[in-house]
Amino acid sequence: MSPKGDKSAQEELGDWRARIDVVDQLLIDLVNRRLGYALEIGEIKRRHGLPVRDPAREEALLKTLKDYNNGPLGEAGLEDIFRRIIQEACDLEAH
């Protein structure tokens, strides 16, 4: 403890890092849920002879997400993250 009885920097950081750890686990769960949906979509596309990629859908999704986002995540970071998620989904849909 510091002289004022406050938490030390390490204790404060530990508290925040524990919160981040929980959020990270939630993010993994949500991304995996999303990718599970992509597997189902891939099956539908295969049955109907549709291509895996839908560039118009991808761009519309990115626009919607950018419009929804109110930071602090910037647009470039958001786009990088979701382009990677979209690529993972397409890779799963293709198999």
Short mmCIF file of N, CA and C in Angstrom, two decimals, residues 2-90:
data_model
loop_
_atom_site.label_atom_id
_atom_site.label_comp_id
_atom_site.label_asym_id
_atom_site.label_seq_id
_atom_site.Cartn_x
_atom_site.Cartn_y
_atom_site.Cartn_z
N SER A 2 0.38 2.28 -0.62
CA SER A 2 1.10 3.55 -0.62
C SER A 2 0.88 4.23 0.74
N PRO A 3 1.63 5.29 1.00
CA PRO A 3 1.49 5.97 2.30
C PRO A 3 0.07 6.42 2.61
N LYS A 4 -0.72 6.73 1.62
CA LYS A 4 -2.09 7.18 1.84
C LYS A 4 -3.05 6.02 2.06
N GLY A 5 -2.57 4.80 1.97
CA GLY A 5 -3.46 3.65 2.11
C GLY A 5 -4.11 3.27 0.80
N ASP A 6 -3.75 3.96 -0.26
CA ASP A 6 -4.28 3.64 -1.58
C ASP A 6 -3.62 2.37 -2.10
N LYS A 7 -4.24 1.80 -3.12
CA LYS A 7 -3.65 0.65 -3.78
C LYS A 7 -2.34 1.05 -4.46
N SER A 8 -1.42 0.12 -4.53
CA SER A 8 -0.19 0.36 -5.26
C SER A 8 -0.49 0.34 -6.76
N ALA A 9 0.45 0.83 -7.52
CA ALA A 9 0.28 0.82 -8.97
C ALA A 9 0.06 -0.61 -9.46
N GLN A 10 0.81 -1.56 -8.94
CA GLN A 10 0.67 -2.95 -9.37
C GLN A 10 -0.70 -3.51 -9.03
N GLU A 11 -1.25 -3.13 -7.86
CA GLU A 11 -2.58 -3.59 -7.50
C GLU A 11 -3.64 -2.98 -8.42
N GLU A 12 -3.49 -1.69 -8.69
CA GLU A 12 -4.44 -1.04 -9.61
C GLU A 12 -4.36 -1.66 -11.00
N LEU A 13 -3.13 -1.84 -11.49
CA LEU A 13 -2.96 -2.47 -12.80
C LEU A 13 -3.54 -3.87 -12.81
N GLY A 14 -3.30 -4.62 -11.74
CA GLY A 14 -3.83 -5.97 -11.64
C GLY A 14 -5.34 -6.00 -11.73
N ASP A 15 -6.00 -5.04 -11.08
CA ASP A 15 -7.46 -4.96 -11.13
C ASP A 15 -7.94 -4.74 -12.56
N TRP A 16 -7.32 -3.79 -13.24
CA TRP A 16 -7.72 -3.49 -14.61
C TRP A 16 -7.38 -4.63 -15.56
N ARG A 17 -6.24 -5.25 -15.36
CA ARG A 17 -5.84 -6.36 -16.22
C ARG A 17 -6.77 -7.55 -16.03
N ALA A 18 -7.25 -7.76 -14.83
CA ALA A 18 -8.22 -8.84 -14.59
C ALA A 18 -9.51 -8.57 -15.35
N ARG A 19 -9.93 -7.32 -15.38
CA ARG A 19 -11.14 -6.95 -16.15
C ARG A 19 -10.91 -7.20 -17.64
N ILE A 20 -9.73 -6.83 -18.11
CA ILE A 20 -9.41 -7.05 -19.52
C ILE A 20 -9.40 -8.55 -19.84
N ASP A 21 -8.86 -9.35 -18.93
CA ASP A 21 -8.84 -10.80 -19.14
C ASP A 21 -10.25 -11.35 -19.33
N VAL A 22 -11.20 -10.86 -18.54
CA VAL A 22 -12.59 -11.31 -18.65
C VAL A 22 -13.16 -10.89 -20.00
N VAL A 23 -12.91 -9.65 -20.40
CA VAL A 23 -13.41 -9.17 -21.69
C VAL A 23 -12.79 -9.97 -22.83
N ASP A 24 -11.50 -10.27 -22.73
CA ASP A 24 -10.83 -11.06 -23.77
C ASP A 24 -11.51 -12.42 -23.93
N GLN A 25 -11.85 -13.05 -22.81
CA GLN A 25 -12.53 -14.35 -22.87
C GLN A 25 -13.90 -14.21 -23.51
N LEU A 26 -14.62 -13.13 -23.18
CA LEU A 26 -15.92 -12.88 -23.81
C LEU A 26 -15.76 -12.66 -25.31
N LEU A 27 -14.72 -11.92 -25.70
CA LEU A 27 -14.48 -11.70 -27.12
C LEU A 27 -14.23 -13.01 -27.86
N ILE A 28 -13.44 -13.89 -27.26
CA ILE A 28 -13.18 -15.19 -27.88
C ILE A 28 -14.49 -15.96 -28.04
N ASP A 29 -15.30 -15.97 -26.99
CA ASP A 29 -16.59 -16.67 -27.07
C ASP A 29 -17.46 -16.09 -28.19
N LEU A 30 -17.51 -14.77 -28.29
CA LEU A 30 -18.35 -14.14 -29.31
C LEU A 30 -17.81 -14.37 -30.72
N VAL A 31 -16.50 -14.28 -30.89
CA VAL A 31 -15.92 -14.53 -32.22
C VAL A 31 -16.18 -15.98 -32.62
N ASN A 32 -16.01 -16.90 -31.69
CA ASN A 32 -16.29 -18.30 -32.02
C ASN A 32 -17.76 -18.53 -32.34
N ARG A 33 -18.64 -17.84 -31.66
CA ARG A 33 -20.08 -17.95 -31.99
C ARG A 33 -20.31 -17.43 -33.40
N ARG A 34 -19.70 -16.29 -33.72
CA ARG A 34 -19.84 -15.71 -35.06
C ARG A 34 -19.32 -16.67 -36.12
N LEU A 35 -18.19 -17.29 -35.85
CA LEU A 35 -17.61 -18.22 -36.82
C LEU A 35 -18.46 -19.49 -36.94
N GLY A 36 -19.11 -19.88 -35.87
CA GLY A 36 -20.06 -20.99 -35.96
C GLY A 36 -21.20 -20.67 -36.91
N TYR A 37 -21.68 -19.43 -36.84
CA TYR A 37 -22.72 -18.99 -37.77
C TYR A 37 -22.19 -19.01 -39.20
N ALA A 38 -20.93 -18.62 -39.37
CA ALA A 38 -20.32 -18.63 -40.70
C ALA A 38 -20.28 -20.05 -41.27
N LEU A 39 -20.04 -21.04 -40.42
CA LEU A 39 -20.07 -22.43 -40.89
C LEU A 39 -21.44 -22.79 -41.44
N GLU A 40 -22.48 -22.35 -40.74
CA GLU A 40 -23.85 -22.60 -41.22
C GLU A 40 -24.11 -21.88 -42.53
N ILE A 41 -23.65 -20.64 -42.63
CA ILE A 41 -23.81 -19.87 -43.86
C ILE A 41 -23.06 -20.55 -45.01
N GLY A 42 -21.88 -21.05 -44.72
CA GLY A 42 -21.11 -21.76 -45.75
C GLY A 42 -21.86 -22.95 -46.28
N GLU A 43 -22.53 -23.68 -45.40
CA GLU A 43 -23.33 -24.84 -45.84
C GLU A 43 -24.47 -24.40 -46.74
N ILE A 44 -25.14 -23.33 -46.37
CA ILE A 44 -26.23 -22.80 -47.21
C ILE A 44 -25.70 -22.38 -48.57
N LYS A 45 -24.57 -21.68 -48.58
CA LYS A 45 -23.99 -21.24 -49.85
C LYS A 45 -23.61 -22.44 -50.72
N ARG A 46 -23.04 -23.48 -50.11
CA ARG A 46 -22.68 -24.68 -50.89
C ARG A 46 -23.93 -25.33 -51.50
N ARG A 47 -24.97 -25.45 -50.70
CA ARG A 47 -26.21 -26.08 -51.20
C ARG A 47 -26.81 -25.31 -52.36
N HIS A 48 -26.63 -24.00 -52.34
CA HIS A 48 -27.25 -23.16 -53.39
C HIS A 48 -26.26 -22.70 -54.44
N GLY A 49 -25.03 -23.20 -54.38
CA GLY A 49 -24.04 -22.86 -55.40
C GLY A 49 -23.60 -21.41 -55.37
N LEU A 50 -23.63 -20.80 -54.21
CA LEU A 50 -23.23 -19.40 -54.09
C LEU A 50 -21.75 -19.29 -53.74
N PRO A 51 -21.10 -18.21 -54.16
CA PRO A 51 -19.68 -18.04 -53.83
C PRO A 51 -19.50 -17.74 -52.34
N VAL A 52 -18.34 -18.08 -51.83
CA VAL A 52 -18.02 -17.83 -50.42
C VAL A 52 -17.97 -16.33 -50.16
N ARG A 53 -17.25 -15.59 -51.00
CA ARG A 53 -17.08 -14.15 -50.78
C ARG A 53 -18.25 -13.38 -51.35
N ASP A 54 -18.64 -12.35 -50.65
CA ASP A 54 -19.67 -11.41 -51.10
C ASP A 54 -19.15 -10.01 -50.78
N PRO A 55 -18.33 -9.46 -51.69
CA PRO A 55 -17.69 -8.17 -51.41
C PRO A 55 -18.67 -7.05 -51.04
N ALA A 56 -19.83 -7.02 -51.67
CA ALA A 56 -20.81 -5.98 -51.35
C ALA A 56 -21.30 -6.13 -49.91
N ARG A 57 -21.56 -7.36 -49.49
CA ARG A 57 -21.98 -7.62 -48.11
C ARG A 57 -20.87 -7.23 -47.13
N GLU A 58 -19.63 -7.56 -47.45
CA GLU A 58 -18.51 -7.24 -46.58
C GLU A 58 -18.36 -5.73 -46.41
N GLU A 59 -18.46 -4.98 -47.51
CA GLU A 59 -18.33 -3.53 -47.43
C GLU A 59 -19.50 -2.92 -46.67
N ALA A 60 -20.70 -3.43 -46.90
CA ALA A 60 -21.88 -2.93 -46.17
C ALA A 60 -21.73 -3.20 -44.68
N LEU A 61 -21.23 -4.38 -44.33
CA LEU A 61 -21.01 -4.72 -42.93
C LEU A 61 -20.00 -3.76 -42.30
N LEU A 62 -18.89 -3.52 -42.98
CA LEU A 62 -17.87 -2.61 -42.44
C LEU A 62 -18.43 -1.20 -42.25
N LYS A 63 -19.24 -0.75 -43.19
CA LYS A 63 -19.85 0.58 -43.06
C LYS A 63 -20.77 0.62 -41.85
N THR A 64 -21.59 -0.41 -41.69
CA THR A 64 -22.51 -0.47 -40.55
C THR A 64 -21.74 -0.46 -39.23
N LEU A 65 -20.66 -1.24 -39.17
CA LEU A 65 -19.86 -1.30 -37.95
C LEU A 65 -19.18 0.02 -37.65
N LYS A 66 -18.68 0.68 -38.68
CA LYS A 66 -18.05 1.99 -38.48
C LYS A 66 -19.07 3.02 -38.00
N ASP A 67 -20.27 2.96 -38.55
CA ASP A 67 -21.32 3.88 -38.12
C ASP A 67 -21.72 3.60 -36.67
N TYR A 68 -21.71 2.35 -36.25
CA TYR A 68 -22.08 1.96 -34.90
C TYR A 68 -21.01 2.34 -33.88
N ASN A 69 -19.77 2.24 -34.27
CA ASN A 69 -18.64 2.46 -33.37
C ASN A 69 -18.58 3.91 -32.89
N ASN A 70 -18.44 4.07 -31.57
CA ASN A 70 -18.26 5.42 -31.04
C ASN A 70 -16.97 5.52 -30.23
N GLY A 71 -16.01 4.64 -30.54
CA GLY A 71 -14.67 4.73 -29.98
C GLY A 71 -14.57 4.21 -28.57
N PRO A 72 -13.37 4.13 -28.07
CA PRO A 72 -12.16 4.75 -28.61
C PRO A 72 -11.49 3.99 -29.76
N LEU A 73 -12.01 2.84 -30.15
CA LEU A 73 -11.45 2.12 -31.30
C LEU A 73 -11.64 2.96 -32.54
N GLY A 74 -10.54 3.23 -33.24
CA GLY A 74 -10.62 4.02 -34.47
C GLY A 74 -11.10 3.19 -35.65
N GLU A 75 -11.47 3.88 -36.71
CA GLU A 75 -12.00 3.19 -37.89
C GLU A 75 -11.00 2.23 -38.50
N ALA A 76 -9.74 2.62 -38.57
CA ALA A 76 -8.73 1.75 -39.18
C ALA A 76 -8.57 0.47 -38.36
N GLY A 77 -8.52 0.60 -37.05
CA GLY A 77 -8.41 -0.57 -36.19
C GLY A 77 -9.63 -1.47 -36.29
N LEU A 78 -10.80 -0.85 -36.30
CA LEU A 78 -12.03 -1.62 -36.45
C LEU A 78 -12.02 -2.40 -37.76
N GLU A 79 -11.64 -1.72 -38.84
CA GLU A 79 -11.61 -2.37 -40.14
C GLU A 79 -10.60 -3.52 -40.17
N ASP A 80 -9.43 -3.31 -39.59
CA ASP A 80 -8.42 -4.38 -39.54
C ASP A 80 -8.96 -5.60 -38.81
N ILE A 81 -9.56 -5.37 -37.66
CA ILE A 81 -10.08 -6.48 -36.84
C ILE A 81 -11.17 -7.23 -37.60
N PHE A 82 -12.12 -6.49 -38.17
CA PHE A 82 -13.23 -7.17 -38.82
C PHE A 82 -12.86 -7.76 -40.17
N ARG A 83 -11.91 -7.18 -40.87
CA ARG A 83 -11.45 -7.84 -42.11
C ARG A 83 -10.81 -9.18 -41.76
N ARG A 84 -10.10 -9.25 -40.66
CA ARG A 84 -9.49 -10.52 -40.23
C ARG A 84 -10.56 -11.53 -39.84
N ILE A 85 -11.57 -11.07 -39.12
CA ILE A 85 -12.67 -11.97 -38.74
C ILE A 85 -13.41 -12.45 -39.99
N ILE A 86 -13.65 -11.55 -40.93
CA ILE A 86 -14.32 -11.92 -42.18
C ILE A 86 -13.48 -12.95 -42.93
N GLN A 87 -12.17 -12.76 -42.98
CA GLN A 87 -11.30 -13.72 -43.67
C GLN A 87 -11.39 -15.09 -43.01
N GLU A 88 -11.36 -15.14 -41.68
CA GLU A 88 -11.49 -16.41 -40.96
C GLU A 88 -12.83 -17.06 -41.29
N ALA A 89 -13.88 -16.26 -41.33
CA ALA A 89 -15.21 -16.80 -41.65
C ALA A 89 -15.23 -17.37 -43.06
N CYS A 90 -14.65 -16.66 -44.00
CA CYS A 90 -14.61 -17.14 -45.39
C CYS A 90 -13.79 -18.41 -45.51
#
